[in-house]
Amino acid sequence: LPESVSIKANYPNPFNPSTTIPVKVSQSDYMQINIFDSNGKLVKKLFNGKLSIGQHSFRWNGLNEHNIVVGSGIYFCKIIKNNNFKGLNMILII
């Protein structure tokens, strides 16, 4: 992604039951924030819309799209903007 979006390390990490993902936006734009499992399967759509300039925090509570708790493992948070992305690794321990 262009430098208009930065993603910081989630905290806590490892986590149980939830983690916070800090995102800083220096240019307002539409983007998606999604969680994927280690196989690349979409687990949860956290955000899909326009983010304004500034600091934002997104919380993932370890639930999938059907509000079912996912298992322990490594998950990936991906911010997608204009077919480009930035991401980070997260560890869920249950």
PDB file of C-alpha atoms in Angstrom:
ATOM      1  CA  LEU A   1       0.000   0.000   0.000  1.00  0.00           C
ATOM      2  CA  PRO A   2       1.103   3.546  -0.449  1.00  0.00           C
ATOM      3  CA  GLU A   3       2.304   5.225   2.716  1.00  0.00           C
ATOM      4  CA  SER A   4      -1.195   6.688   3.176  1.00  0.00           C
ATOM      5  CA  VAL A   5      -2.042   3.665   5.369  1.00  0.00           C
ATOM      6  CA  SER A   6       0.054   2.057   8.089  1.00  0.00           C
ATOM      7  CA  ILE A   7      -0.768  -0.900  10.285  1.00  0.00           C
ATOM      8  CA  LYS A   8       0.929  -1.376  13.650  1.00  0.00           C
ATOM      9  CA  ALA A   9       1.404  -4.618  15.549  1.00  0.00           C
ATOM     10  CA  ASN A  10      -1.774  -5.895  17.120  1.00  0.00           C
ATOM     11  CA  TYR A  11      -1.926  -6.066  20.895  1.00  0.00           C
ATOM     12  CA  PRO A  12      -1.896  -8.265  22.771  1.00  0.00           C
ATOM     13  CA  ASN A  13      -0.186 -10.856  20.614  1.00  0.00           C
ATOM     14  CA  PRO A  14      -0.561 -13.760  21.298  1.00  0.00           C
ATOM     15  CA  PHE A  15      -4.140 -13.086  22.335  1.00  0.00           C
ATOM     16  CA  ASN A  16      -7.192 -14.648  23.925  1.00  0.00           C
ATOM     17  CA  PRO A  17     -10.029 -13.783  23.521  1.00  0.00           C
ATOM     18  CA  SER A  18      -9.529 -10.540  21.543  1.00  0.00           C
ATOM     19  CA  THR A  19      -6.876  -8.310  20.011  1.00  0.00           C
ATOM     20  CA  THR A  20      -6.712  -4.702  18.841  1.00  0.00           C
ATOM     21  CA  ILE A  21      -5.364  -3.742  15.423  1.00  0.00           C
ATOM     22  CA  PRO A  22      -4.189  -0.101  15.165  1.00  0.00           C
ATOM     23  CA  VAL A  23      -4.396   1.543  11.753  1.00  0.00           C
ATOM     24  CA  LYS A  24      -3.231   5.036  10.796  1.00  0.00           C
ATOM     25  CA  VAL A  25      -4.652   6.717   7.700  1.00  0.00           C
ATOM     26  CA  SER A  26      -3.082   9.874   6.221  1.00  0.00           C
ATOM     27  CA  GLN A  27      -5.381  10.026   3.175  1.00  0.00           C
ATOM     28  CA  SER A  28      -9.079   9.190   3.392  1.00  0.00           C
ATOM     29  CA  ASP A  29     -10.040   6.306   1.109  1.00  0.00           C
ATOM     30  CA  TYR A  30     -12.088   3.127   0.767  1.00  0.00           C
ATOM     31  CA  MET A  31     -10.472  -0.042   2.091  1.00  0.00           C
ATOM     32  CA  GLN A  32     -11.123  -3.477   3.533  1.00  0.00           C
ATOM     33  CA  ILE A  33      -9.725  -5.072   6.660  1.00  0.00           C
ATOM     34  CA  ASN A  34     -10.025  -8.852   6.691  1.00  0.00           C
ATOM     35  CA  ILE A  35      -8.785 -11.790   8.766  1.00  0.00           C
ATOM     36  CA  PHE A  36      -7.502 -14.932   7.048  1.00  0.00           C
ATOM     37  CA  ASP A  37      -6.424 -18.301   8.444  1.00  0.00           C
ATOM     38  CA  SER A  38      -3.075 -19.956   7.712  1.00  0.00           C
ATOM     39  CA  ASN A  39      -4.600 -21.655   4.634  1.00  0.00           C
ATOM     40  CA  GLY A  40      -5.586 -18.296   3.140  1.00  0.00           C
ATOM     41  CA  LYS A  41      -9.304 -18.781   3.802  1.00  0.00           C
ATOM     42  CA  LEU A  42     -11.286 -15.679   4.732  1.00  0.00           C
ATOM     43  CA  VAL A  43     -12.291 -15.924   8.408  1.00  0.00           C
ATOM     44  CA  LYS A  44     -13.791 -12.513   9.202  1.00  0.00           C
ATOM     45  CA  LYS A  45     -14.495  -9.217   7.443  1.00  0.00           C
ATOM     46  CA  LEU A  46     -13.670  -6.555  10.047  1.00  0.00           C
ATOM     47  CA  PHE A  47     -14.259  -3.452   7.942  1.00  0.00           C
ATOM     48  CA  ASN A  48     -15.304  -2.503   4.426  1.00  0.00           C
ATOM     49  CA  GLY A  49     -15.768   1.186   3.735  1.00  0.00           C
ATOM     50  CA  LYS A  50     -14.183   4.603   3.745  1.00  0.00           C
ATOM     51  CA  LEU A  51     -11.712   5.407   6.511  1.00  0.00           C
ATOM     52  CA  SER A  52     -11.136   9.028   7.414  1.00  0.00           C
ATOM     53  CA  ILE A  53      -7.745  10.546   8.153  1.00  0.00           C
ATOM     54  CA  GLY A  54      -6.431   9.676  11.614  1.00  0.00           C
ATOM     55  CA  GLN A  55      -5.861   6.795  14.003  1.00  0.00           C
ATOM     56  CA  HIS A  56      -8.337   3.911  14.053  1.00  0.00           C
ATOM     57  CA  SER A  57      -8.519   0.732  16.121  1.00  0.00           C
ATOM     58  CA  PHE A  58     -10.210  -2.478  15.058  1.00  0.00           C
ATOM     59  CA  ARG A  59     -10.926  -5.293  17.487  1.00  0.00           C
ATOM     60  CA  TRP A  60     -11.103  -8.930  16.487  1.00  0.00           C
ATOM     61  CA  ASN A  61     -12.653 -11.216  19.056  1.00  0.00           C
ATOM     62  CA  GLY A  62     -11.603 -14.555  17.542  1.00  0.00           C
ATOM     63  CA  LEU A  63     -14.993 -15.166  15.904  1.00  0.00           C
ATOM     64  CA  ASN A  64     -15.576 -16.034  12.264  1.00  0.00           C
ATOM     65  CA  GLU A  65     -18.276 -14.660   9.946  1.00  0.00           C
ATOM     66  CA  HIS A  66     -20.845 -16.976  11.614  1.00  0.00           C
ATOM     67  CA  ASN A  67     -19.888 -15.776  15.130  1.00  0.00           C
ATOM     68  CA  ILE A  68     -18.263 -19.114  15.940  1.00  0.00           C
ATOM     69  CA  VAL A  69     -14.992 -19.150  17.884  1.00  0.00           C
ATOM     70  CA  VAL A  70     -12.087 -20.169  15.663  1.00  0.00           C
ATOM     71  CA  GLY A  71      -9.323 -22.459  16.886  1.00  0.00           C
ATOM     72  CA  SER A  72      -5.853 -21.659  18.137  1.00  0.00           C
ATOM     73  CA  GLY A  73      -3.396 -20.774  15.417  1.00  0.00           C
ATOM     74  CA  ILE A  74      -1.777 -18.125  13.290  1.00  0.00           C
ATOM     75  CA  TYR A  75      -4.090 -15.655  11.573  1.00  0.00           C
ATOM     76  CA  PHE A  76      -3.352 -12.831   9.159  1.00  0.00           C
ATOM     77  CA  CYS A  77      -4.876  -9.373   9.134  1.00  0.00           C
ATOM     78  CA  LYS A  78      -4.857  -7.810   5.686  1.00  0.00           C
ATOM     79  CA  ILE A  79      -5.698  -4.199   4.799  1.00  0.00           C
ATOM     80  CA  ILE A  80      -6.679  -3.995   1.145  1.00  0.00           C
ATOM     81  CA  LYS A  81      -6.781  -0.699  -0.761  1.00  0.00           C
ATOM     82  CA  ASN A  82      -6.889  -0.393  -4.568  1.00  0.00           C
ATOM     83  CA  ASN A  83      -5.742  -4.024  -5.073  1.00  0.00           C
ATOM     84  CA  ASN A  84      -2.689  -3.439  -2.833  1.00  0.00           C
ATOM     85  CA  PHE A  85      -2.347  -4.705   0.709  1.00  0.00           C
ATOM     86  CA  LYS A  86      -0.446  -4.611   3.976  1.00  0.00           C
ATOM     87  CA  GLY A  87      -0.729  -7.245   6.620  1.00  0.00           C
ATOM     88  CA  LEU A  88       0.371  -8.646   9.931  1.00  0.00           C
ATOM     89  CA  ASN A  89       0.490 -11.999  11.693  1.00  0.00           C
ATOM     90  CA  MET A  90      -1.545 -12.673  14.824  1.00  0.00           C
ATOM     91  CA  ILE A  91      -1.483 -15.671  17.172  1.00  0.00           C
ATOM     92  CA  LEU A  92      -4.671 -16.851  18.861  1.00  0.00           C
ATOM     93  CA  ILE A  93      -4.212 -19.180  21.831  1.00  0.00           C
ATOM     94  CA  ILE A  94      -7.317 -20.847  23.245  1.00  0.00           C
TER      95      ILE A  94
END
